[in-house]
XYZ file of C-alpha atoms in Angstrom:
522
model
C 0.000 0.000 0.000
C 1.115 3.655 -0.877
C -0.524 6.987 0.194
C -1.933 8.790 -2.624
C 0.251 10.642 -5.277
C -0.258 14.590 -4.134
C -2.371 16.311 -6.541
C 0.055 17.519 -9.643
C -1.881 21.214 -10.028
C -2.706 22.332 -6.224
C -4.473 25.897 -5.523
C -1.861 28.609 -5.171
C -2.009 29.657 -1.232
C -4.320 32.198 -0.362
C -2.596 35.782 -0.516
C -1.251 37.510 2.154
C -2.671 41.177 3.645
C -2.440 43.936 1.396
C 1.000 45.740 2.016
C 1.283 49.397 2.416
C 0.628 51.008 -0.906
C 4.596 51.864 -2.119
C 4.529 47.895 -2.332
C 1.897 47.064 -4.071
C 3.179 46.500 -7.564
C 5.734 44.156 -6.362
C 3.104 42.042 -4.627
C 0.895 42.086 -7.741
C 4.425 40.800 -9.471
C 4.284 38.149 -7.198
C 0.907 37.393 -7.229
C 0.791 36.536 -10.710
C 4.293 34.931 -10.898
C 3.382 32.480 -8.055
C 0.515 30.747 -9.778
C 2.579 30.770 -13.197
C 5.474 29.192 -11.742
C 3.353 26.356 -10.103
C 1.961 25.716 -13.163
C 4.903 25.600 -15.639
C 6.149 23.361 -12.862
C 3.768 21.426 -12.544
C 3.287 20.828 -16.427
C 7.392 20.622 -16.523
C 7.293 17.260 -14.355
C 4.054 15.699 -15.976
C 5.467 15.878 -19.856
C 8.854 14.882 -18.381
C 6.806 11.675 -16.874
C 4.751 10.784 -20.206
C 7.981 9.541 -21.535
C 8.290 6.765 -19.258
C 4.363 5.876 -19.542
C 4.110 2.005 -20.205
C 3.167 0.994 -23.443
C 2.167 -2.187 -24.977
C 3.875 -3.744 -27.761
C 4.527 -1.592 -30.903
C 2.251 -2.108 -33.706
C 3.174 -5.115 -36.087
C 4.366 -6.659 -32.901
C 1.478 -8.879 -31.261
C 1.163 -12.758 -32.654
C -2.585 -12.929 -32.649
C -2.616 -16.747 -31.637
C -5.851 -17.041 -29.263
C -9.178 -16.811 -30.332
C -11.335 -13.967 -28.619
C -13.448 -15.213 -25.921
C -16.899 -13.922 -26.453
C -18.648 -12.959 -23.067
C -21.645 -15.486 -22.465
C -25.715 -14.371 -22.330
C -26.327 -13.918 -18.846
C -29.697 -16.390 -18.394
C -32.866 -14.515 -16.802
C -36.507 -15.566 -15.818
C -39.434 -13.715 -15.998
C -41.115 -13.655 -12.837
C -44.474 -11.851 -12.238
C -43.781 -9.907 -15.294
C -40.523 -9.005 -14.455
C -36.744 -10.228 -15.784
C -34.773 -11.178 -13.113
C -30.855 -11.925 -13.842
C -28.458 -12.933 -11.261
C -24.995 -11.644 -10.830
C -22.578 -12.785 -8.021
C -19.109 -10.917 -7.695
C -16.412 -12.936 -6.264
C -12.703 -13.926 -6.589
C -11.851 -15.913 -9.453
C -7.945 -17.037 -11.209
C -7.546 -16.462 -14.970
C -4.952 -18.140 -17.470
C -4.388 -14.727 -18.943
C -0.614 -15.327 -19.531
C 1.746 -17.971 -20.031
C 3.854 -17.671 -16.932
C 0.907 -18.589 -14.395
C -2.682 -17.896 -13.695
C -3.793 -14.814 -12.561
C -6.202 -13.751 -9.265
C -8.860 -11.855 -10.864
C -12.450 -10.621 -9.578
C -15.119 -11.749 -12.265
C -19.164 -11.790 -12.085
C -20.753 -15.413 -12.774
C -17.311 -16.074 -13.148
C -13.394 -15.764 -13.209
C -12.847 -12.934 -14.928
C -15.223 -9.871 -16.365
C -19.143 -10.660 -16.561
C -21.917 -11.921 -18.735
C -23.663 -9.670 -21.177
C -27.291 -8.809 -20.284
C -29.663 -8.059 -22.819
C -32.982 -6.634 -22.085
C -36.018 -4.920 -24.204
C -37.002 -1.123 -23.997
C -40.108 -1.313 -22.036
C -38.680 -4.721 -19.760
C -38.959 -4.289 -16.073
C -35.414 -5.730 -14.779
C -34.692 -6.272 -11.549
C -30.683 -7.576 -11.096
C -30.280 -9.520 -8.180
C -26.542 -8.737 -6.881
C -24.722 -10.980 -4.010
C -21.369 -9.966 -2.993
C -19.055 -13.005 -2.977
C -15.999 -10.329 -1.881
C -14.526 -9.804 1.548
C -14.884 -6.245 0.848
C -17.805 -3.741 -0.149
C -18.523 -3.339 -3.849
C -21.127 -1.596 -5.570
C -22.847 -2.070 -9.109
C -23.407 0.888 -11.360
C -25.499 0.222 -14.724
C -22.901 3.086 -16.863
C -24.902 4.755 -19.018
C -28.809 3.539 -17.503
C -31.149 5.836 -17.307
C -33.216 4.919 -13.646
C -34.043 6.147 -10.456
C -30.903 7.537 -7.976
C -31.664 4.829 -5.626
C -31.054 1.918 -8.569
C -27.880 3.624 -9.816
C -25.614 1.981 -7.935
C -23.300 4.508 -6.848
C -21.191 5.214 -4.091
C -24.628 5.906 -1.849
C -25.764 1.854 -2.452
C -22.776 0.144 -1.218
C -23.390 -3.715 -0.736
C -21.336 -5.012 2.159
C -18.955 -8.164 2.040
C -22.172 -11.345 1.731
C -24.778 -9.226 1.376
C -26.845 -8.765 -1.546
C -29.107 -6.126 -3.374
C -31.976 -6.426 -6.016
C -32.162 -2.650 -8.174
C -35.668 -2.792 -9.983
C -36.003 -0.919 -12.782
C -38.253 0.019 -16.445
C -35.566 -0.243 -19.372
C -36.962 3.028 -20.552
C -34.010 4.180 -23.554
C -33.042 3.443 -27.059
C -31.065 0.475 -28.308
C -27.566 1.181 -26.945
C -24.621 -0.692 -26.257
C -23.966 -0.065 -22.203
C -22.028 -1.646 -18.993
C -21.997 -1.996 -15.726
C -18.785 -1.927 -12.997
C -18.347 -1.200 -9.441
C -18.517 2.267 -8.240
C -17.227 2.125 -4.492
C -15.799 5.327 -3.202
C -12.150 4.990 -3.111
C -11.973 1.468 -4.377
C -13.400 1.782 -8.256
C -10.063 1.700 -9.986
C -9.208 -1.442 -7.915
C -12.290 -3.811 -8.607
C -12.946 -2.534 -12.343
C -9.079 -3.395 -13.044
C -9.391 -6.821 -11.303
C -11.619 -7.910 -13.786
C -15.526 -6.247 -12.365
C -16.870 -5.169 -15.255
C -19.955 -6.403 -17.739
C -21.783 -5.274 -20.915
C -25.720 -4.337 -20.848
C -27.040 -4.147 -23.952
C -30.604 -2.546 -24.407
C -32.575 -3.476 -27.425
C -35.844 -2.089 -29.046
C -38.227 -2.318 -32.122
C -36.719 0.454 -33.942
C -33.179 -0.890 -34.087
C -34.407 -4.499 -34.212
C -36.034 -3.729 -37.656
C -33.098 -2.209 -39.035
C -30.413 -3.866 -41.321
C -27.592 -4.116 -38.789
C -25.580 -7.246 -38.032
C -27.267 -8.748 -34.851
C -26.545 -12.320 -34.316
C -24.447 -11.654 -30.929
C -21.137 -13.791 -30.769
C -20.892 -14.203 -34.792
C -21.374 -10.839 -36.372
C -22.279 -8.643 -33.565
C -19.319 -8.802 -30.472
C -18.452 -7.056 -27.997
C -15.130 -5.913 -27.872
C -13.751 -4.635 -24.104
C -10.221 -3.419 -24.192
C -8.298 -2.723 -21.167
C -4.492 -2.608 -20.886
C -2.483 -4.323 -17.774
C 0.527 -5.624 -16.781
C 1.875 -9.241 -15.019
C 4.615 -10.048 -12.837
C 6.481 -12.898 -13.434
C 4.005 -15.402 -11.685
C 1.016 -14.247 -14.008
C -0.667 -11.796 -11.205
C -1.462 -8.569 -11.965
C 1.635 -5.942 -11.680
C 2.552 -2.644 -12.425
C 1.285 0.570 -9.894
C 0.868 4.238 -9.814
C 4.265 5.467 -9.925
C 4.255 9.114 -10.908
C 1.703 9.006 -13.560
C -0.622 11.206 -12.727
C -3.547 9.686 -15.050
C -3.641 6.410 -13.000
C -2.240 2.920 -13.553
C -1.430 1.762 -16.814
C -0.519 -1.216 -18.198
C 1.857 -2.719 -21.175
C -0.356 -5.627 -22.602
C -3.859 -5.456 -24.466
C -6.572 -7.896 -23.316
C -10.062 -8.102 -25.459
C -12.380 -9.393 -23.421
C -9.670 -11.127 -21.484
C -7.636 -12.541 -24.223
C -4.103 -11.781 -25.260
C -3.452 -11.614 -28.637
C -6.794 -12.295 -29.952
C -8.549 -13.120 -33.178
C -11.847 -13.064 -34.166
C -13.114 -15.351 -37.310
C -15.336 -13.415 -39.022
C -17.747 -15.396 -41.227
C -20.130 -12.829 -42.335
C -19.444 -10.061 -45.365
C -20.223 -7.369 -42.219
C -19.398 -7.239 -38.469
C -20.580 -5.231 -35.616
C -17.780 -4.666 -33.275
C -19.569 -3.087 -30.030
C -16.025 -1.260 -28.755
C -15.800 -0.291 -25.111
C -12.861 1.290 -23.195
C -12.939 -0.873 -20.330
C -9.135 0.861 -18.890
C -9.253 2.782 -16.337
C -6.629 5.417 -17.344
C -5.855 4.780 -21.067
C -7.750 6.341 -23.923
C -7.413 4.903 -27.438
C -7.777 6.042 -31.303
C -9.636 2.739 -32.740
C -8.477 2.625 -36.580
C -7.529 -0.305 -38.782
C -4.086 -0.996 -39.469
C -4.803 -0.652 -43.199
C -6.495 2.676 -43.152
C -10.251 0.430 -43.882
C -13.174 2.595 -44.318
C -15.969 1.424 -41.165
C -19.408 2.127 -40.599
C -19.576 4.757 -37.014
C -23.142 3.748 -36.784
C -23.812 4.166 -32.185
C -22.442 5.761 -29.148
C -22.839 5.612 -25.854
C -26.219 6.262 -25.438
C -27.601 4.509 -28.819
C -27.900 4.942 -32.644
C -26.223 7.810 -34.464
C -28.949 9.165 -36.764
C -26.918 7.916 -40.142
C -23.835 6.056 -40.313
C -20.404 8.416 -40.627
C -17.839 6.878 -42.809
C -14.838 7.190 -40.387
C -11.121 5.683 -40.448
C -10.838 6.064 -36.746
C -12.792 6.403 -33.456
C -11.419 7.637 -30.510
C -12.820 6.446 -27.149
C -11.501 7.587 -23.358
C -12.157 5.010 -20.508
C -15.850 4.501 -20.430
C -17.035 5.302 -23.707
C -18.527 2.992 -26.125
C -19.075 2.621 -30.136
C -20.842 0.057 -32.555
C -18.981 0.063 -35.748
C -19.528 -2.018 -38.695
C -16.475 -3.370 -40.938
C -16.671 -4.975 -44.296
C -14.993 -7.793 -45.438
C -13.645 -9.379 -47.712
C -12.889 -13.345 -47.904
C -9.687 -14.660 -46.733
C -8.469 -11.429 -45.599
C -7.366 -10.159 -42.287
C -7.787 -6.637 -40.856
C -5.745 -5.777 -37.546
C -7.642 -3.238 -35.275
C -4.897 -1.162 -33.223
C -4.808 2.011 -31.898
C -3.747 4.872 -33.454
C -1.887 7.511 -30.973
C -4.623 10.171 -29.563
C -5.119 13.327 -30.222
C -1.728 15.685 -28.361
C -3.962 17.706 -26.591
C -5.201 14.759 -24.457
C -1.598 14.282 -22.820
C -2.497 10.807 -22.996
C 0.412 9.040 -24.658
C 1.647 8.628 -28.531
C 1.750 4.769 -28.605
C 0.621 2.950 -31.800
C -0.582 -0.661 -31.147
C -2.242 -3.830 -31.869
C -5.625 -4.458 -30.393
C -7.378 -7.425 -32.539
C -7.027 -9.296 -35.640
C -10.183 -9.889 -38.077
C -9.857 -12.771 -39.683
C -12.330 -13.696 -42.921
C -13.346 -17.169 -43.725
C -12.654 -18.227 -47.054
C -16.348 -18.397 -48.417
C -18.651 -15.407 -46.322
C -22.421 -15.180 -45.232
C -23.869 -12.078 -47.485
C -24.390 -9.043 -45.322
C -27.878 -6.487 -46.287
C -26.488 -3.313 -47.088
C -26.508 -0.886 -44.250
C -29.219 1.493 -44.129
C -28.642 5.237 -45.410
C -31.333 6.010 -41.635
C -30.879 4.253 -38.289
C -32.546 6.613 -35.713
C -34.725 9.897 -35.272
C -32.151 12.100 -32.703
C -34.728 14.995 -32.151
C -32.617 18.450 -32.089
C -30.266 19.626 -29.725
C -31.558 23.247 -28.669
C -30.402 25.225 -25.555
C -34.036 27.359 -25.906
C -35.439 25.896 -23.288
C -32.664 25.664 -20.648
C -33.278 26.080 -17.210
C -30.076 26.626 -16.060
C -26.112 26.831 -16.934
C -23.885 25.158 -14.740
C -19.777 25.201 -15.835
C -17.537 22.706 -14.483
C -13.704 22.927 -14.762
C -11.459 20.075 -14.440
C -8.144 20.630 -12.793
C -5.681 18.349 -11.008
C -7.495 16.483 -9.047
C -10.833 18.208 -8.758
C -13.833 19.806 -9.933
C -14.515 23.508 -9.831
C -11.813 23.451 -6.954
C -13.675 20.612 -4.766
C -13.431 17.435 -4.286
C -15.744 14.730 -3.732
C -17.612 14.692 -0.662
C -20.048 11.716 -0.074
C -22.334 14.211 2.242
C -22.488 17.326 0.237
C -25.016 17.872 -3.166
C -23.030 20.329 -5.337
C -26.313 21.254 -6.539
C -29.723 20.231 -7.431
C -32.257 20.045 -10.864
C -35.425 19.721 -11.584
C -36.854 16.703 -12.858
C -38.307 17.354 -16.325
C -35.910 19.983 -17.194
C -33.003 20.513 -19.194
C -29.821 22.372 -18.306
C -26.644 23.405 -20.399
C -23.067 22.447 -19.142
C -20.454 24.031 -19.980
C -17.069 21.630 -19.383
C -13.478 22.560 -20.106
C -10.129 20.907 -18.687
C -7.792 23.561 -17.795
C -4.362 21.387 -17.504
C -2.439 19.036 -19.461
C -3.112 15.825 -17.374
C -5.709 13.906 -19.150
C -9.475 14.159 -18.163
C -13.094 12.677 -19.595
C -16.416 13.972 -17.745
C -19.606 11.249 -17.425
C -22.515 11.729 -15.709
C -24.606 9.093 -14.011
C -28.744 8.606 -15.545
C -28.684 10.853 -18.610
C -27.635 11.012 -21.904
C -26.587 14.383 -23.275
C -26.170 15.873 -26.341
C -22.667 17.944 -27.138
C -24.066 21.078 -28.505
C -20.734 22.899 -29.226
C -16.919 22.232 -29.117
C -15.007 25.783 -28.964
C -18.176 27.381 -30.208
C -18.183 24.842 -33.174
C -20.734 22.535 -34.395
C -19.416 18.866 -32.830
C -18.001 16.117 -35.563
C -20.553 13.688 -36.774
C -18.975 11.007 -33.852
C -20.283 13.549 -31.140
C -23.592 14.225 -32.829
C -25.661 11.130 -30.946
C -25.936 10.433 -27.309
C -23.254 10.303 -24.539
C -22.905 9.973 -21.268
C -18.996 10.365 -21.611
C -16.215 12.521 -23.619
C -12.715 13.060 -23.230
C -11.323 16.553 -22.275
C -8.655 17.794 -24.346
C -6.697 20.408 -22.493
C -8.562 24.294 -22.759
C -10.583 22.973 -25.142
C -14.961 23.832 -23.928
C -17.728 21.312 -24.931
C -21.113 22.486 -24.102
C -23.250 20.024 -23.423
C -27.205 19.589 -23.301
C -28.461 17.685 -20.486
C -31.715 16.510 -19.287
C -33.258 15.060 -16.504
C -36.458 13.089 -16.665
C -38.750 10.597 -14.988
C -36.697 10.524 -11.777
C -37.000 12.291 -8.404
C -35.270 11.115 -5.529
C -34.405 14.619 -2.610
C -31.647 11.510 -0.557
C -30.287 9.976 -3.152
C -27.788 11.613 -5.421
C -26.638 10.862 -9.349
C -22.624 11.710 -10.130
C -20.548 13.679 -12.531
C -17.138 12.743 -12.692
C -14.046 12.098 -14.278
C -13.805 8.166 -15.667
C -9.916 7.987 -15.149
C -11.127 5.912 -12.152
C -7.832 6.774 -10.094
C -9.126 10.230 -10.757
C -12.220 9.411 -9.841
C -11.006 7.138 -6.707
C -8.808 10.247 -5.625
C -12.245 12.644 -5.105
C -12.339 14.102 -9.174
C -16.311 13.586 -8.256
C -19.387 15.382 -7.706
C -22.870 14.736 -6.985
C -25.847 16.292 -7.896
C -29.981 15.976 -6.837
C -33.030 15.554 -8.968
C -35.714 17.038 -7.487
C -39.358 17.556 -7.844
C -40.291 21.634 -8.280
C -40.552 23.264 -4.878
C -39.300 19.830 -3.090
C -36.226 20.549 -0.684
C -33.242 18.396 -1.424
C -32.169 16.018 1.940
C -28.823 14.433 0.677
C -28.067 11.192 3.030
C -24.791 9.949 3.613
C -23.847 6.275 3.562
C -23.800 4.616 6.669
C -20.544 4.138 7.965
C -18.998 6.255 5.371
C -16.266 8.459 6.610
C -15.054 9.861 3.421
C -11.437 8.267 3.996
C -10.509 6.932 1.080
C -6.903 7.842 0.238
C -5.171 4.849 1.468
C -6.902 2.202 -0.724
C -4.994 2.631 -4.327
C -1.845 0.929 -4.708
């Protein structure tokens, strides 16, 4: 165990009592030096760190020798009109690596989680035991539901103990997940192996032309990066990275060095960023055209023709590739954008392999979904939130303060910008949001559906249109936060009400919580 790495970008100390006036413009000189110095600093130490950032192998590298393993259907009944599924977390070993087998955390299993798949219009209810000899929590990223089903910090399920969220799937189609979210302790579980797909389904999409026949043409597709010690366990630690823990090898849904065979003319590759620090540029190694056809929240209103897709921890993407027979395509990652600070490694990710003879594929359609318009007219409110070091417009998380409250059945405008060079993404728990501007510009096509997360390039603003519906809960707070989960773990967090109008908010803490969480990341 370490303590936690001191935030890179701390607030300047306050300033001293005004001096008598013959000194004042040397205190102004130092006033604005200070800050200036602290930051060039500051910014000195974190590009001198990026260089030693571990990195998986370079691309052209990776022997793609194991076949991907393809998550399993979680099972469900349907009792008194409701789907129930069943998800135990507990301790699991992996063969991940040659050199031994690996502890892991895994739901229903070793390692990761089944996929769920439920209908728009479905009441769910997830029954959850806790197999762990710790607390965990389970969040449903990207779910739109009531506060109390979230499963956030506030719905902590202790050590054999179990909890049953009930909810109405009430969202498009979209391709979503679900992880722990304990305060202090996210980074931890999710990299041990807690993490799942969800994937909502409804008429609209089901009548469309896309490739849906899961575990043949439609896959998910989680990449994380980590690292192994000698004996196969999970290795590698903070250091002095400020972003979190990285790692030097690529798993796909656990696998190393993975290949899918690909027996249709068209594939749906459902991509999440399952890391918890790194952020990737999805592109083929051969420059392939793909089909961008959903993010996070669902169906982009056409498909963009894109060569690359870049997603930060969190996000999500359906794309659709064409192939050809007896080809292979390589999916890698493509260095990110500079102003991210997040790296400039090329590398492998997964190798597409076509079958000799292939199953014809419908063309896709030229329309996938009605997005109705993103307008700021009607906004109730502007909120800005600035991302720096460590924190949120200069706070950190606290588990028994609202930052503020909305009101349910009302839409607000965001305004989000990352002020420093360490690398930051913004998500926020029940809603999906539209990005209405990026520096005052339209957003790209890839930005133009619904999210629930983006990656913050340094002093670069996204405005963002978000709206809160159905759900009313005064106790029981939703979050906004940064998905580097060791940002996240380290108190990069806020929480917010949803409120009826005129109701008065009454935020409840956890019990037991004590808001002492510093001592859990190593």
């Amino acid at each position: 165990m370490v303590s936690a790495a001191p935030d890179p970008f701390p607030a300047p100390p306050p300033a001293p009592p005004v001096p008598p006036r013959r000194r004042r413009g040397g205190l102004i000189a130092v006033l604005i030096a200070a800050p200036l110095v602290l930051a060039v600093a500051a910014g000195a130490v974190w590009f001198g760190l990026k260089s030693g950032r571990p990195t998986p192998p370079a691309a052209g590298a990776v022997t793609f020798a194991q076949p991907l393993r393809i998550p399993e259907l979680a099972p469900s009944t349907v009792e008194d009109g409701v789907r129930v599924f069943r998800l135990e977390a507990a301790e699991g070993r992996s063969s991940l690596v040659p050199q031994g087998t690996t502890p892991t955390l895994g739901y229903n299993g070793d390692y990761l989680g089944p996929t769920l798949v439920a209908e728009r219009g479905e009441r769910v209810r997830v029954e959850v035991r806790n197999g762990l000899d710790e607390s965990t929590t389970v969040h449903w990223h990207g779910m739109h539901l009531p506060a109390a089903m979230d499963g956030g910090p506030h719905s902590p399920i202790a050590a054999g103990a179990s909890w049953s969220p009930e909810w109405t799937i009430d969202q498009p189609a979209a391709s979503l997940w679900y992880h722990p979210h304990l305060h202090g302790r996210t980074r931890e579980q999710v990299d041990a192996g807690l993490a799942g797909m969800f994937l909502v389904t409804d008429e609209e999409e089901a009548g469309l032309a896309l490739p849906r026949d899961y575990g043949v043409d439609d896959v998910p597709v989680i990449v994380q990066d980590r690292s192994f010690s000698a004996d196969g366990a999970f290795a590698g630690g903070l250091g002095m990275q400020f972003d979190g823990v990285l790692g030097d090898t690529i798993l796909v849904n656990g696998t190393v060095g993975p290949f899918l065979d690909v027996s249709t003319e068209k594939v749906r590759l459902r991509l999440l960023n399952g890391s918890s620090a790194r952020m990737y540029d999805f592109a083929f190694a051969d420059g392939r055209e793909f089909a961008l056809v959903g993010t996070d929240g669902g169906l982009l209103a056409a498909p963009v023709p894109s060569t690359s897709i870049p997603l930060s921890p969190g996000e999500r993407a359906e794309i659709v590739v064409s192939m050809r027979p007896g080809e292979r395509a390589v999916l890698r990652s493509q260095a990110p954008d500079p102003a991210l600070n997040a790296g400039s490694a090329v590398f492998d990710v997964l190798e597409l392999r076509a079958e000799a003879s292939l199953t014809p594929s419908p063309v896709l359609p030229e329309t996938l979904a009605a997005l109705p318009d993103a307008s700021d007219a009607d906004a109730a409110a502007e909120r800005s939130f600035v991302m720096s070091g460590h924190s949120i417009n200069d706070r950190q998380m606290d588990l028994g303060r609202a930052d503020f409250t909305a009101t349910v059945d009302t839409s607000e405008v965001w305004t989000v910008r990352n002020e420093n060079p360490l690398p930051h993404s913004f998500h926020v728990h029940d809603t999906q949001f539209r990005v209405l501007s990026v520096d005052g510009e339209a957003p790209p096509a890839r930005l133009s559906g619904w999210k629930d997360t983006i990656a913050l390039e340094w002093n670069r603003e996204y405005r963002l249109l978000v709206r809160f519906e159905d759900y009313a809960d005064p106790t029981t707070p939703y979050m906004y936060h940064c998905h580097l989960l060791w940002h996240e773990d380290q108190g990069m967090m806020g929480q917010f009400l949803v409120v009826e109008e005129g109701q008065q908010p009454d935020l409840r803490r956890p019990e037991g919580d004590s808001d002492d969480h510093s001592a859990h990341d190593h």
